[in-house]
XYZ file of C-alpha atoms in Angstrom:
477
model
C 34.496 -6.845 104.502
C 34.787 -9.556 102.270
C 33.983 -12.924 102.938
C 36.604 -15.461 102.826
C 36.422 -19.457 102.181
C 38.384 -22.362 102.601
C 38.758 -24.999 99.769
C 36.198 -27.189 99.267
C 36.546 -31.100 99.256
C 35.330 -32.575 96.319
C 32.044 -34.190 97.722
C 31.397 -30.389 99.032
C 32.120 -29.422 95.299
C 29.396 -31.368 93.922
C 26.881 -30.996 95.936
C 27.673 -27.579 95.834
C 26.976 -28.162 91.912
C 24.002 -29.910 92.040
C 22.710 -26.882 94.588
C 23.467 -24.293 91.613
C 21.990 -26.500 88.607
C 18.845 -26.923 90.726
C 18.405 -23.324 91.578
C 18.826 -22.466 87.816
C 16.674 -25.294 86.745
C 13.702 -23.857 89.274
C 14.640 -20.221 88.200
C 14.436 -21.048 84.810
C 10.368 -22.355 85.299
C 9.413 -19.132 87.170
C 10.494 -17.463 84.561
C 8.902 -19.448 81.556
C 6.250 -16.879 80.303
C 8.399 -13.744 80.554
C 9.685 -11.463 78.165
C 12.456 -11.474 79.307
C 14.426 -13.682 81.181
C 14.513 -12.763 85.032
C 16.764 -11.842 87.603
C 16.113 -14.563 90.180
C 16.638 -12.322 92.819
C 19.242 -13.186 94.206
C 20.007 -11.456 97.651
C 23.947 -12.558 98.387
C 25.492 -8.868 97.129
C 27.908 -9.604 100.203
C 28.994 -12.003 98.998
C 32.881 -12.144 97.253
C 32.084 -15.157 95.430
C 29.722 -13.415 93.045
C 31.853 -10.358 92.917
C 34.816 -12.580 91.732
C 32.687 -14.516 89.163
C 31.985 -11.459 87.526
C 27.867 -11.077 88.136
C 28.225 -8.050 90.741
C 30.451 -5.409 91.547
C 31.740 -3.638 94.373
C 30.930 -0.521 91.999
C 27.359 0.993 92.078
C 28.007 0.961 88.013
C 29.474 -2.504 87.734
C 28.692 -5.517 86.206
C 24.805 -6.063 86.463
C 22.783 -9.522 85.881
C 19.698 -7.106 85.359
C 19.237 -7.149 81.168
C 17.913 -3.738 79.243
C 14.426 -4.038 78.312
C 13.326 -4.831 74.675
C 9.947 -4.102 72.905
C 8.183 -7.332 72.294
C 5.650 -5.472 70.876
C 8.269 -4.789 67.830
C 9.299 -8.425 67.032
C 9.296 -9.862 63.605
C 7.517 -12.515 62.285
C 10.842 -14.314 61.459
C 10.811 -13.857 65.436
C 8.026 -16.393 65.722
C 7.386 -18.646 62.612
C 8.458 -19.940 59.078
C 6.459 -19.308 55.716
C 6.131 -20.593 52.597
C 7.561 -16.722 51.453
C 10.738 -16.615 53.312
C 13.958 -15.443 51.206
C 15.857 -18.559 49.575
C 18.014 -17.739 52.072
C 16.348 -18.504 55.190
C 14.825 -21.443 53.385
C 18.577 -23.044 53.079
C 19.354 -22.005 56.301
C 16.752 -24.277 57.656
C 17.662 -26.873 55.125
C 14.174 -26.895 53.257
C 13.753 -27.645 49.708
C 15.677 -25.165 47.440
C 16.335 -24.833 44.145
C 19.120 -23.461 43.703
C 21.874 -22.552 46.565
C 21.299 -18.880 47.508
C 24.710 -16.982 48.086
C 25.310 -13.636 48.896
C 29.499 -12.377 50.345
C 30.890 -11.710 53.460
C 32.164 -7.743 52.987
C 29.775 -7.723 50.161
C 29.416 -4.142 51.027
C 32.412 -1.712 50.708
C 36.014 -0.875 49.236
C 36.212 -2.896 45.997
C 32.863 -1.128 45.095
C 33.467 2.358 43.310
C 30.262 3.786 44.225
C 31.409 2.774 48.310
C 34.669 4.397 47.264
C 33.241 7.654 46.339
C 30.482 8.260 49.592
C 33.917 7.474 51.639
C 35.473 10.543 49.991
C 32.528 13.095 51.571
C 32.571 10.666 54.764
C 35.965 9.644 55.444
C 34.767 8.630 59.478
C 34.257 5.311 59.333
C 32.112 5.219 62.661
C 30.128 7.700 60.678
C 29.250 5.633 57.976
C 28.363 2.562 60.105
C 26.431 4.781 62.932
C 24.523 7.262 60.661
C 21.173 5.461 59.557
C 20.809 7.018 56.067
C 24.478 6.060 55.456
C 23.893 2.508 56.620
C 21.216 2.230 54.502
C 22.620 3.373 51.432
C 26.168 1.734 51.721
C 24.204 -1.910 52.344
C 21.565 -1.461 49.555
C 24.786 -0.808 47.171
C 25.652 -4.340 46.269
C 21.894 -5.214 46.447
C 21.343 -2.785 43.687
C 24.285 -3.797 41.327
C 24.179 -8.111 41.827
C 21.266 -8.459 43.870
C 22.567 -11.266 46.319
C 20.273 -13.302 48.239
C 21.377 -11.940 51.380
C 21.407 -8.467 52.372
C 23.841 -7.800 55.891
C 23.694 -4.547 57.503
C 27.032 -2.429 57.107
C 28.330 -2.802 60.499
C 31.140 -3.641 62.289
C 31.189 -6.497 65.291
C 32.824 -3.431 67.606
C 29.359 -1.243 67.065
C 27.583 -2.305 70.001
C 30.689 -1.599 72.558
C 29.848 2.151 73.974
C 26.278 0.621 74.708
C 27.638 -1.480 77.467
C 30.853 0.439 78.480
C 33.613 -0.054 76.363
C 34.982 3.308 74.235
C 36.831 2.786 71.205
C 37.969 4.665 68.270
C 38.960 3.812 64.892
C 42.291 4.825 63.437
C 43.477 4.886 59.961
C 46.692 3.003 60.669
C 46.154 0.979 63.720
C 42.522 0.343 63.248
C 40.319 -0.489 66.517
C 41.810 1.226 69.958
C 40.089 0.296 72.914
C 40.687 3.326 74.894
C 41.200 1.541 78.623
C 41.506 -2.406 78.197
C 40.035 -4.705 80.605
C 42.479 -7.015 82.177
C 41.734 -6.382 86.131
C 38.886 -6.485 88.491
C 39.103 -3.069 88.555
C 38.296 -2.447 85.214
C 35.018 -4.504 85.097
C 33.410 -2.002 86.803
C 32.964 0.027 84.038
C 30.828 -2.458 82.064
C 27.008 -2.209 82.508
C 24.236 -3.624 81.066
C 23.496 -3.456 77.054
C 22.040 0.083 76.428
C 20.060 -0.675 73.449
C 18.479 2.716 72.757
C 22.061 3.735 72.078
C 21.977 1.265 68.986
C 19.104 2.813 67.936
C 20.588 3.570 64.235
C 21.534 -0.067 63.728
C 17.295 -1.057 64.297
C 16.429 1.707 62.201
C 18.557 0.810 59.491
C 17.345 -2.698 59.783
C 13.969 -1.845 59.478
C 14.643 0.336 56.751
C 16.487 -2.685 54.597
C 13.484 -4.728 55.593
C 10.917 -2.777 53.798
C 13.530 -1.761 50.596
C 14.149 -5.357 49.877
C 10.971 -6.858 51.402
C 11.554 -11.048 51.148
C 13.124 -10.970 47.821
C 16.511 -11.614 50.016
C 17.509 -11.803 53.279
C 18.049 -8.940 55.860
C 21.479 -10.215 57.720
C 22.218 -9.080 61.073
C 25.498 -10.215 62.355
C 27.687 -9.751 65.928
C 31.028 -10.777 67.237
C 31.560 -13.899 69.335
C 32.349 -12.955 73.090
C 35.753 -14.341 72.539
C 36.513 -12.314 69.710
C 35.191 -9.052 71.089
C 37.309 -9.728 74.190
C 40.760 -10.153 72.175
C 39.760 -6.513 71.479
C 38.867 -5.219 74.321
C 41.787 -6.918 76.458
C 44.122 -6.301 73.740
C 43.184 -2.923 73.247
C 42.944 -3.060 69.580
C 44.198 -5.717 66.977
C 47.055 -8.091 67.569
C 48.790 -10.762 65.968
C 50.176 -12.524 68.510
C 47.171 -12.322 71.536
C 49.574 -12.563 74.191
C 48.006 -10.719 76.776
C 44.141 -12.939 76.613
C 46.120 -15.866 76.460
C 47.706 -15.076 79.773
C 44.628 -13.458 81.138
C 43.613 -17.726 81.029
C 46.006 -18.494 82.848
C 46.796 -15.456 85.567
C 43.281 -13.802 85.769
C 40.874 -16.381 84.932
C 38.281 -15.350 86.838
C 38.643 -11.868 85.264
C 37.923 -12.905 81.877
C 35.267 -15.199 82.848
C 33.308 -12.547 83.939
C 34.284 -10.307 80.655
C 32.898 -12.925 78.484
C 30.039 -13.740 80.596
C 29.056 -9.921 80.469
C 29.826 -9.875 76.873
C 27.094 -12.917 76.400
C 24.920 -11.205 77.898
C 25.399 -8.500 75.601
C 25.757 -9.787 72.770
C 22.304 -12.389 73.221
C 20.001 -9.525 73.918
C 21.565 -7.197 70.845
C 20.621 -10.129 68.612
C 17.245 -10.245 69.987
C 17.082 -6.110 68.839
C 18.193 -7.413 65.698
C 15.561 -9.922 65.272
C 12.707 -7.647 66.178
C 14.080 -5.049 64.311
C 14.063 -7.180 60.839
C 16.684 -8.871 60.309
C 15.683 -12.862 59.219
C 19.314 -14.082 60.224
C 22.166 -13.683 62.544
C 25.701 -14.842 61.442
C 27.825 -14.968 64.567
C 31.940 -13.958 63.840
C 34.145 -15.931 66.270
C 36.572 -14.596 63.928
C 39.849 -14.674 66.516
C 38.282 -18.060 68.068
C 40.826 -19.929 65.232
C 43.414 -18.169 67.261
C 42.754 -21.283 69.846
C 44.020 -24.441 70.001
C 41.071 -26.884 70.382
C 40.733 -27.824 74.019
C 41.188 -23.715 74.473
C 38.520 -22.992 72.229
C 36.285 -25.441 74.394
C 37.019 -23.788 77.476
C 37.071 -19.625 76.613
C 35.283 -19.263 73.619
C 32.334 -22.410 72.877
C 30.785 -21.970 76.479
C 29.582 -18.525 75.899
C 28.422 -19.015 72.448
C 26.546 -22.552 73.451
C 23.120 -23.738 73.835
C 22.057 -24.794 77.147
C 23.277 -28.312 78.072
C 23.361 -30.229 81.707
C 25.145 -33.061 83.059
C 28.282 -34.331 81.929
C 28.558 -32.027 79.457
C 29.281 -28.594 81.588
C 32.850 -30.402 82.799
C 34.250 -30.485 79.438
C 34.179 -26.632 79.303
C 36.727 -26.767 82.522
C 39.587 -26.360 80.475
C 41.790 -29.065 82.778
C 42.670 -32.187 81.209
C 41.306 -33.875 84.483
C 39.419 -33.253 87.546
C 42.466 -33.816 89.945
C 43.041 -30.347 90.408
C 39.736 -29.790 91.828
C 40.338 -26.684 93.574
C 41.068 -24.876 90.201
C 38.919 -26.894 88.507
C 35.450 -26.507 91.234
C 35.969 -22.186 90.334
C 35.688 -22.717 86.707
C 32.220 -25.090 86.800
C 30.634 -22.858 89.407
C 31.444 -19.847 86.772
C 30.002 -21.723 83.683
C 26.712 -23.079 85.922
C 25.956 -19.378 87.023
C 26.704 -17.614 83.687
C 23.958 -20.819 81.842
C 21.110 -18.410 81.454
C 23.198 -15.574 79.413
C 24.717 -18.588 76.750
C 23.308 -17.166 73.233
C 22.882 -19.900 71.200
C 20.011 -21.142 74.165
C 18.330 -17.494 74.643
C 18.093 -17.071 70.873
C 16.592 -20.478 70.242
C 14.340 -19.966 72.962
C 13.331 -16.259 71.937
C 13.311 -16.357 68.199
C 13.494 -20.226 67.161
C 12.432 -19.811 63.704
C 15.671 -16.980 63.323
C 18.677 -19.095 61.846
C 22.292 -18.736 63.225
C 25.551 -18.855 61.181
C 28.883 -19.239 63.176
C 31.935 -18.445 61.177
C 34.879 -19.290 62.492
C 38.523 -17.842 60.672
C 40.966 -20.806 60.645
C 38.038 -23.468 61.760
C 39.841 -26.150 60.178
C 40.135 -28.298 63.338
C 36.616 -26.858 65.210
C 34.228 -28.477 62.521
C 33.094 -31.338 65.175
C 33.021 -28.634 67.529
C 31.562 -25.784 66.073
C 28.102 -28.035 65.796
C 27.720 -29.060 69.015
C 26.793 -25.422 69.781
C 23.909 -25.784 68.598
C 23.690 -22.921 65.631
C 21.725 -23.725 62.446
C 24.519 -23.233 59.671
C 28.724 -23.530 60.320
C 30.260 -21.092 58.096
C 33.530 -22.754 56.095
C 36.749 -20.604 55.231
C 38.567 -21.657 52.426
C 41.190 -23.550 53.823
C 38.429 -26.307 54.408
C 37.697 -28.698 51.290
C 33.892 -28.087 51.034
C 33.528 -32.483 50.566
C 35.387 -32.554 53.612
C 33.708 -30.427 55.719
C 30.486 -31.666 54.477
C 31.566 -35.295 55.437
C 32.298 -34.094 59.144
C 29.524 -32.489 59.120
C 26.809 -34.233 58.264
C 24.156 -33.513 56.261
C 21.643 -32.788 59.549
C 23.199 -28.972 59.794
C 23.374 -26.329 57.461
C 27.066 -24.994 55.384
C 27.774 -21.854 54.072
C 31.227 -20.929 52.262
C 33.671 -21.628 50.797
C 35.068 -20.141 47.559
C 38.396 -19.144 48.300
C 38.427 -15.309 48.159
C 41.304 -14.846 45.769
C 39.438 -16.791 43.177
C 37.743 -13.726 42.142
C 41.130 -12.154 40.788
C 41.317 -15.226 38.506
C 39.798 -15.848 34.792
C 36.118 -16.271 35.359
C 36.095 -19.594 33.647
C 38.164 -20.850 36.430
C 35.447 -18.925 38.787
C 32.860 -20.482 36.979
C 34.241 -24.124 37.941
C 35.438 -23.041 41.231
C 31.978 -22.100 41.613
C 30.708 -25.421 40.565
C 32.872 -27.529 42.503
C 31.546 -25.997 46.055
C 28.323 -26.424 45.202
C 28.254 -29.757 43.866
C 31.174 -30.699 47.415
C 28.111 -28.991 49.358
C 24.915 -30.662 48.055
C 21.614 -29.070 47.045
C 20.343 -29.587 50.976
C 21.701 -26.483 53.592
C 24.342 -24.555 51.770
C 24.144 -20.994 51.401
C 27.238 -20.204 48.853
C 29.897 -17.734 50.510
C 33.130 -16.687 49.818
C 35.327 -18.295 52.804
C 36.525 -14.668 54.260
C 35.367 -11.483 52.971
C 35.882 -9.770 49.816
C 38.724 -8.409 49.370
C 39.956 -4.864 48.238
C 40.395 -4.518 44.729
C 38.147 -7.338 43.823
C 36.810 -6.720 40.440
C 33.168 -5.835 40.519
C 32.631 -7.847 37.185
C 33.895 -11.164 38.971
C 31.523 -10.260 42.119
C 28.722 -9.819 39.090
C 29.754 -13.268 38.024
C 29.843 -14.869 41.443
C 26.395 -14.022 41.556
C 25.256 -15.266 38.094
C 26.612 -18.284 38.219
C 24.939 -18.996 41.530
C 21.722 -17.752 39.829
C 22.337 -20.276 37.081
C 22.063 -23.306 39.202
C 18.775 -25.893 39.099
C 18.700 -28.623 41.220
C 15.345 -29.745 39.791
C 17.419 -30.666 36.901
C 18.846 -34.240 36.940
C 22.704 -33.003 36.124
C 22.587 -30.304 38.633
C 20.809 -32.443 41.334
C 23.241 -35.236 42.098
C 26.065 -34.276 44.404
C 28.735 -36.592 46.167
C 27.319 -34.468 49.045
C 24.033 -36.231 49.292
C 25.360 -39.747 49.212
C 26.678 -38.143 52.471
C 24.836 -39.945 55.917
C 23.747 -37.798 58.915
């Protein structure tokens, strides 16, 4: 029978806080030295509260706190320190000395390339292309082998990792991704379980593979959805324009999506740890729908799950209420963010594999800037809606920038590339900026501009006096 309880005052809700941050906080020493962060052991399975935050379900096969096992024994050396021969790319990332920006494209792998074009002819499956090893392999060394790009990411798609923890989906030609049963109920958490890794076995293969073809002459890229994005999916059922149904999920079932993206933290931290040990020398995280959010939203359902770690004053901004006077509503949403702390990805991947750069890229991040650095991730990824001298002004010149050449560019004359080219960088600086394309290639790009893109980016010296002065280092931290 489940338990029931009463509202609490507000001097019950805080020390009911303080109780939970001090449990964590002693948790989180016992388990200093593990491989893997630990179940505290928690023995309060009766208990409705937990059910209702999402961490246990009345289902033998629900939601479990319990994380899949890695093998440390794997990890990278990008998993544990820097060198001196670390791609350009990695070297940016961290904002060390460079000189020259290294760039490499979002999508840089697949329909505008002919060569793509044809292997989708004899393997028209797209799930079969990005969950066959050899075909990985091949369709991701493809631009390497015509531009050679400093970067290198995986041919994947952010919905790979979904069967591994639950969620079936399929890919159709018209609609794209269908999430076969959406989550929107209680009920239907109880079909999520914990990451399966040996399920993504093809995407570590495939990564170590790319890791010995291209050795350090670029970086291996390993990339996964933010746990916002992946729920608009999953709640969805597939793509939307309009995400109606999340957006009332935060205000009818909060508690159910809470516990959706907690799980999907969860997830999503330990399948870039895989990554990392399985080669890859940098993570770009996609909060590609997290645009989709006004502001104060994005603070509340999308930020806490992708943030570092933080304490005190900080963890009641992420309430989503404009003030603490509702404190019944408000006392459900803190105790959800305290417990779910320990699965944020930012912390367990800075904590894991410091020396492993992050990228968050954001679709429409316009007004998120400020906010996308506070989570703590090594490099904010620009679209190109944001003025590069802009965003490197709000930014500051303490955090790496990646982006922004506006995708259509490529269509153009490549004179006007050229200088397109030339603006970003010099908007950027020589310190932290990986050039991008602000959204992925599109189809029917001309391979000769993508050739170009890359050139040009090849051409720059910053040891040179004309190339090295930049509005963006006048720029102060």
């Amino acid at each position: 029978m489940a338990m029931v309880f009463s509202p609490l005052t507000t001097s019950e809700f805080f020390s009911l806080c303080i109780i939970f941050d001090l449990m964590y906080f002693l948790g989180f020493f016992l388990c200093i030295g593990c491989s893997r962060y630990c179940n505290l052991g928690l023995s309060w399975k009766s208990s409705s509260l937990f059910v209702e935050l999402g961490f246990l379900s009345n289902g033998s096969k629900g939601v479990s706190a319990k994380p899949a096992k890695l093998n440390a024994s794997k990890v990278f050396r990008a998993c544990a320190s820097s060198s001196s021969s670390d791609p350009l790319l990695v070297k940016a990332a961290r904002r060390e000395r460079v000189s020259r920006p290294p760039a490499w494209m979002m999508r840089q792998a697949g329909r505008y390339m002919a060569v793509y074009r044809k292997l989708a002819e004899k393997h028209p499956s797209f799930r079969e292309r990005s969950e066959t090893t050899d075909l990985i392999v091949e369709i991701s060394l493809q631009p390497w082998e015509a531009f050679h790009p400093d970067g290198v990411i995986i041919f994947s798609d952010i919905l790979t990792p979904l069967p591994a923890f639950g969620v079936q989906f399929d890919i159709e030609d018209v609609r794209g991704p269908v999430i076969q049963s959406p989550i929107r109920s209680e009920e239907g958490l109880k079909s999520l379980h914990s990451i399966d890794l040996e399920k993504l076995q093809f995407v570590g293969d495939s990564l170590r593979i790319l890791r010995k073809e291209v050795g350090e002459q670029a970086a291996i890229l390993g990339f996964v959805g933010a746990p916002w994005t992946i729920a608009t999916y999953i709640v969805e059922g597939g793509t939307t324009r309009t995400y109606t149904k999340i957006k009332d999920m935060c205000h009818t079932a909060p508690h159910v999506l809470r516990a959706l993206l907690s799980h999907l933290s969860k997830a999503i931290a330990e399948y870039i740890v895989y990554q990392v040990e399985s080669g890859a020398h940098c993570i770009q995280i996609f909060d590609s729908w997290g645009g989709q959010l006004p502001p104060h939203m994005w603070d509340c359902w999308s930020k806490p799950y992708i943030d570092e770690v933080r304490w005190g004053g900080q963890l009641l901004k992420c309430t989503g209420f404009p003030t603490l006077g509702n404190i019944e509503a408000s006392q459900k949403v803190c105790c959800s963010i305290m417990l779910s702390r320990h699965v944020l990805i930012v912390g367990i991947i800075k904590r894991k594999c410091p020396q492993t750069p992050l990228v968050l890229y954001i679709n429409g991040n316009g007004g998120l800037l400020e906010r996308m650095k506070t989570t703590g991730v090594d490099v904010i990824g620009l679209d190109w809606t944001v003025d590069m001298a802009d965003g490197r002004r709000r930014l500051g010149t303490d955090i790496g920038i990646q982006g922004n050449v506006d995708p259509a560019t490529l269509f153009c004359p490549l004179s006007a590339l050229t200088d397109e080219i030339k603006r970003v960088v010099k908007s950027a600086g020589t310190s932290g900026h990986i050039l991008n394309l602000g959204h992925g290639v599109l189809v029917g790009t001309p391979e000769e501009a993508v050739a170009h893109f890359f050139d040009v980016a090849k051409s720059f010296d910053f040891d040179k006096v004309e190339d090295h002065v930049s509005e963006a280092d006048k720029v102060v931290a």
